[in-house]
Each structure stands twice: as structure tokens, then as C-alpha cells.
Coordinates of C-alpha atoms in Angstrom, one line a residue:
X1 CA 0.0 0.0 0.0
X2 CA 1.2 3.4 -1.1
X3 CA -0.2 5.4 1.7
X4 CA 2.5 7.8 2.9
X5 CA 3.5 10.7 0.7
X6 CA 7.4 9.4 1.1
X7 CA 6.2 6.2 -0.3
X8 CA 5.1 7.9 -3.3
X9 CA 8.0 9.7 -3.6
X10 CA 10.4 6.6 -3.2
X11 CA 8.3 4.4 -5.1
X12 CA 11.0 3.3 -7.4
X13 CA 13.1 1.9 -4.9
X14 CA 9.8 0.2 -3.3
X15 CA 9.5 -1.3 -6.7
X16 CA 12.6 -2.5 -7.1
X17 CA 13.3 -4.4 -4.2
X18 CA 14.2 -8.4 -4.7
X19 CA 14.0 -11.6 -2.7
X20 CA 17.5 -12.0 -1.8
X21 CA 17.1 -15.7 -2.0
X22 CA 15.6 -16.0 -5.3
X23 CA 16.3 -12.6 -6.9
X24 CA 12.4 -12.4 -8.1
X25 CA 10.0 -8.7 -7.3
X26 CA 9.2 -8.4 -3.7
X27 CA 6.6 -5.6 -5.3
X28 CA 4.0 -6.6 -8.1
X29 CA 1.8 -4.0 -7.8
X30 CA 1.2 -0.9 -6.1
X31 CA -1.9 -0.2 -4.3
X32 CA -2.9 3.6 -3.2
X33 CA -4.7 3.9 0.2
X34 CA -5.8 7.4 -1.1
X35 CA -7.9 8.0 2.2
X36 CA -4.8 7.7 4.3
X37 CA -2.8 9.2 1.2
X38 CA -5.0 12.8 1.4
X39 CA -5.1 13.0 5.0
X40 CA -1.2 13.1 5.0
X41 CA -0.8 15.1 1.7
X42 CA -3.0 18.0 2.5
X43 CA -3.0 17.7 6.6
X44 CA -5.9 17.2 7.2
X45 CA -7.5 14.8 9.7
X46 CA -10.5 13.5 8.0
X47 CA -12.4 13.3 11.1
X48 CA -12.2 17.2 11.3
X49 CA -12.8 18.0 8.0
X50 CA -16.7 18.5 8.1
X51 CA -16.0 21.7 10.0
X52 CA -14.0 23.1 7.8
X53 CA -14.6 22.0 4.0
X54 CA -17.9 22.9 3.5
X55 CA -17.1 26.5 3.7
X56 CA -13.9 26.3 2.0
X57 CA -16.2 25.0 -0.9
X58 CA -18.5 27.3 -0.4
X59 CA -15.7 29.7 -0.3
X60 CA -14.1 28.4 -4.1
X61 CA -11.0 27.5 -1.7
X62 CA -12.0 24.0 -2.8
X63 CA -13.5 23.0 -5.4
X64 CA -14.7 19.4 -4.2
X65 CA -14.3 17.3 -1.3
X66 CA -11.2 16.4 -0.9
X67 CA -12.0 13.2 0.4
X68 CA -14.8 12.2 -1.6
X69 CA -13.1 13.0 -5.1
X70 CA -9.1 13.1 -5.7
X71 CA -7.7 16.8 -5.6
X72 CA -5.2 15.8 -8.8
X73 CA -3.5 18.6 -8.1
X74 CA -2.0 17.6 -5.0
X75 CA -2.7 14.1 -4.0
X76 CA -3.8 13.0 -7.5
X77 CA 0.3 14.1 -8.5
X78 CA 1.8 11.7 -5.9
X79 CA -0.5 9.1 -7.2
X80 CA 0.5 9.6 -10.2
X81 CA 4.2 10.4 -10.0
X82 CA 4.8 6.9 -7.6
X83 CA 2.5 5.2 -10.6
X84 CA 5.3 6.4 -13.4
X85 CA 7.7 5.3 -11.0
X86 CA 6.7 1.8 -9.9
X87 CA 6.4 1.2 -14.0
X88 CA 9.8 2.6 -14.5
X89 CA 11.3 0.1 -12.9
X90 CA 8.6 -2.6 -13.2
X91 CA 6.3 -1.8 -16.4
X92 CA 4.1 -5.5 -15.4
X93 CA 3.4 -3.5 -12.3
X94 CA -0.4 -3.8 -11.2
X95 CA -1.9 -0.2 -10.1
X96 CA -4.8 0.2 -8.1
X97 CA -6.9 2.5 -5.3
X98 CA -8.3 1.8 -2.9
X99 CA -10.8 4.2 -0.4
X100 CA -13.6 6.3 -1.2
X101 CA -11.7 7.9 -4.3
X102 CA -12.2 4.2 -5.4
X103 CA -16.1 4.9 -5.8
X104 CA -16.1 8.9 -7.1
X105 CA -16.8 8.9 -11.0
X106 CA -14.8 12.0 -11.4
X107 CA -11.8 10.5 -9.5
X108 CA -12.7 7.2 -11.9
X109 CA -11.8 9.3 -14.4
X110 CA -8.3 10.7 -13.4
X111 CA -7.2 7.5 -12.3
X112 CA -7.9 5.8 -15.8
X113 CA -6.2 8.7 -17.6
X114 CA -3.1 8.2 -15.6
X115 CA -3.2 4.6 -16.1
X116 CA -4.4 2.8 -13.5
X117 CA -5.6 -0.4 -13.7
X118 CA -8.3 -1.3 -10.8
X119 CA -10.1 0.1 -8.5
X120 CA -11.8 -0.7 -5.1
X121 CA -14.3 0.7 -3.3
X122 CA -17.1 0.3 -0.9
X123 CA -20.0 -1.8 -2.0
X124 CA -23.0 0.4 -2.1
X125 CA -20.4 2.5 -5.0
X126 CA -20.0 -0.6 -7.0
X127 CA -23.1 0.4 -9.5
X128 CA -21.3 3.7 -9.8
X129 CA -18.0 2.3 -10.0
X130 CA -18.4 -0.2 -12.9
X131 CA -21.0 3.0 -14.9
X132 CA -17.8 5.6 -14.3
X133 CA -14.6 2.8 -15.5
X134 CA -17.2 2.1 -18.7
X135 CA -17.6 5.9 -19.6
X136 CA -13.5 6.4 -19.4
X137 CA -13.5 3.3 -21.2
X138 CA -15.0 4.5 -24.1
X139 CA -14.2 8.1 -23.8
X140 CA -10.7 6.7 -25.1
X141 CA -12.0 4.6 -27.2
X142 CA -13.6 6.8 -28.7
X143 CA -10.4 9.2 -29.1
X144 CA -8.5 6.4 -30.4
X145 CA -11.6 5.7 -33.7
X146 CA -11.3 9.6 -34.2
X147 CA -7.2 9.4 -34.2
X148 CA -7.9 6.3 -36.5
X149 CA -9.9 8.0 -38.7
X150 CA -7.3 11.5 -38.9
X151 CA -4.7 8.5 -39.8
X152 CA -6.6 6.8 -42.5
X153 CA -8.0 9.6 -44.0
X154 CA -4.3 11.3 -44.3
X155 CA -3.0 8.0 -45.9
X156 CA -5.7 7.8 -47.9
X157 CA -4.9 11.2 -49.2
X158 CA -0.9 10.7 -49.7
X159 CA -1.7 7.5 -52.0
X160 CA -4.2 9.7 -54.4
X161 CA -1.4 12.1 -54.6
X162 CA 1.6 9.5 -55.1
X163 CA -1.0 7.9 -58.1
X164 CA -1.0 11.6 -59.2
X165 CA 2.8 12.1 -59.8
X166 CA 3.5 8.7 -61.1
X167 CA 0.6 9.2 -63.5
X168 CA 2.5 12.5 -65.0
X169 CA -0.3 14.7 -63.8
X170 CA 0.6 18.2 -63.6
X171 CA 0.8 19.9 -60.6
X172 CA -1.8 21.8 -59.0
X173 CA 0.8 25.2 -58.6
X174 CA 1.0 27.9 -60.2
X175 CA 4.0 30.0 -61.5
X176 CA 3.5 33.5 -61.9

């Protein structure tokens, strides 16, 4: 579990330690207790927080709930940085959340566009869950068709104009 900020930052060497018997990955995958993981990023005791977040909120000190959906930012860049890390040194790493941030569809979101791979979260967010991982799912998809399409239509257009010029047709400039 990646809970502690210094984790996060030292993630690499996490991911790199070895069995000294057999030499094999003591780490295959990372997972982010991002309850724990805000509490310690931002300093703030989550038990507190109702007294205070509301009216930073209401404020437009905060935009959301820290604890409900990921401030990327902040916690969502230590997430994100130990991620690249873990993978640098293990790219079959597993990545995955855990907490309430596990169940938010905009934090759903973030974590699938920084390329995690699970997450976990309390049951009665499951429905939500599964509805959130879909939409990200095919928001991607969805870019990759349209990047497809950009691609197929410019090769498309560079064999019409390599048919042109070994035909002999003239050019479409004009000297003046």
C-alpha cells in the first residue's frame, strides 16, 4: 500500500526491491490507500474535515471534497508520479486505489487517464464504479476511432497524390 507521501516519492526503490534468496519482485503492484494518502498530503484529519470544508467550498477555496473525489493537483500528482515510478522500474506493475476515491466517478476518471488499472471501493459505489470505468472506457476509445480515422484519411490522401505524380499529372501550382 502506497499510503504515505514518502512512499510515493520513493516508489522506485519500493518497486525494485528483490528476494535476496531467489532474486524475483518483492513488489507486483502498487496499491494507493488514497484516504490515508489525502489525510497526509493536505493535513488534514479526516475526522475534522466536516467543520471546515464545506465552507472552503463554499468559499471556491476547494473545489470538491477532498475526500470524496481526488484533488489531482496535489494528491492525484503523488498518485500519479509513484505510478510512473513503480512502472519505470517494473512496467508488469499492477496499479490500483483503494478508499472512497475508489467509488467517485470523477476521480474514476483521473485514475484511468493516468493509467491505473483497478479500483476498489465500498460496496454500495460498486453500481457507480463499474457506470464511471465504462464511460472512461469509451471516452478513449472513442479518441482512439477519431485518431484512427485522422490517420486513415491522411494515408488515404498521400496514396491519391503518389497515383497523381507517377501518373504525370501536372501539378496543382502555379508560376507567376
Amino acid at each position: 500500500m502506497i499510503e504515505v507521501p514518502r512512499a510515493a516519492i520513493i516508489s522506485d526503490k519500493i518497486a525494485a526491491l528483490k528476494d535476496d534468496n531467489d532474486g524475483k519482485p518483492l513488489c507486483s503492484f502498487f496499491s494507493f490507500g488514497t484516504n490515508d494518502l489525502t489525510q497526509m498530503t493536505m493535513g488534514i484529519s479526516r475526522d475534522d474535515s466536516n467543520g471546515f470544508i464545506p465552507q472552503y467550498m463554499k468559499l471556491g477555496i476547494m473545489e470538491d471534497d477532498p475526500f470524496q473525489t481526488i484533488d489531482e493537483e496535489g494528491v492525484g500528482y503523488m498518485v500519479e508520479h509513484s505510478a510512473k515510478l513503480g512502472k519505470s522500474v517494473n512496467p508488469n506493475m499492477s496499479l490500483s486505489v483503494c478508499g472512497e476515491h475508489g467509488g467517485d466517478p470523477k476521480s474514476i476518471h483521473f485514475f484511468d487517464s493516468i493509467g491505473l488499472h483497478y479500483v476498489s471501493c465500498s460496496p454500495y459505489r460498486v453500481p457507480v464504479a463499474r457506470l464511471s470505468v465504462a464511460q472512461a472506457r469509451i471516452k478513449v476509445r472513442a479518441k482512439e476511432v477519431e485518431a484512427a480515422k485522422h490517420t486513415f484519411n491522411a494515408a488515404a490522401e498521400l496514396k491519391r497524390q503518389s497515383a497523381r505524380i507517377e501518373s504525370g499529372a501536372s501539378s496543382n501550382i502555379v508560376v507567376q
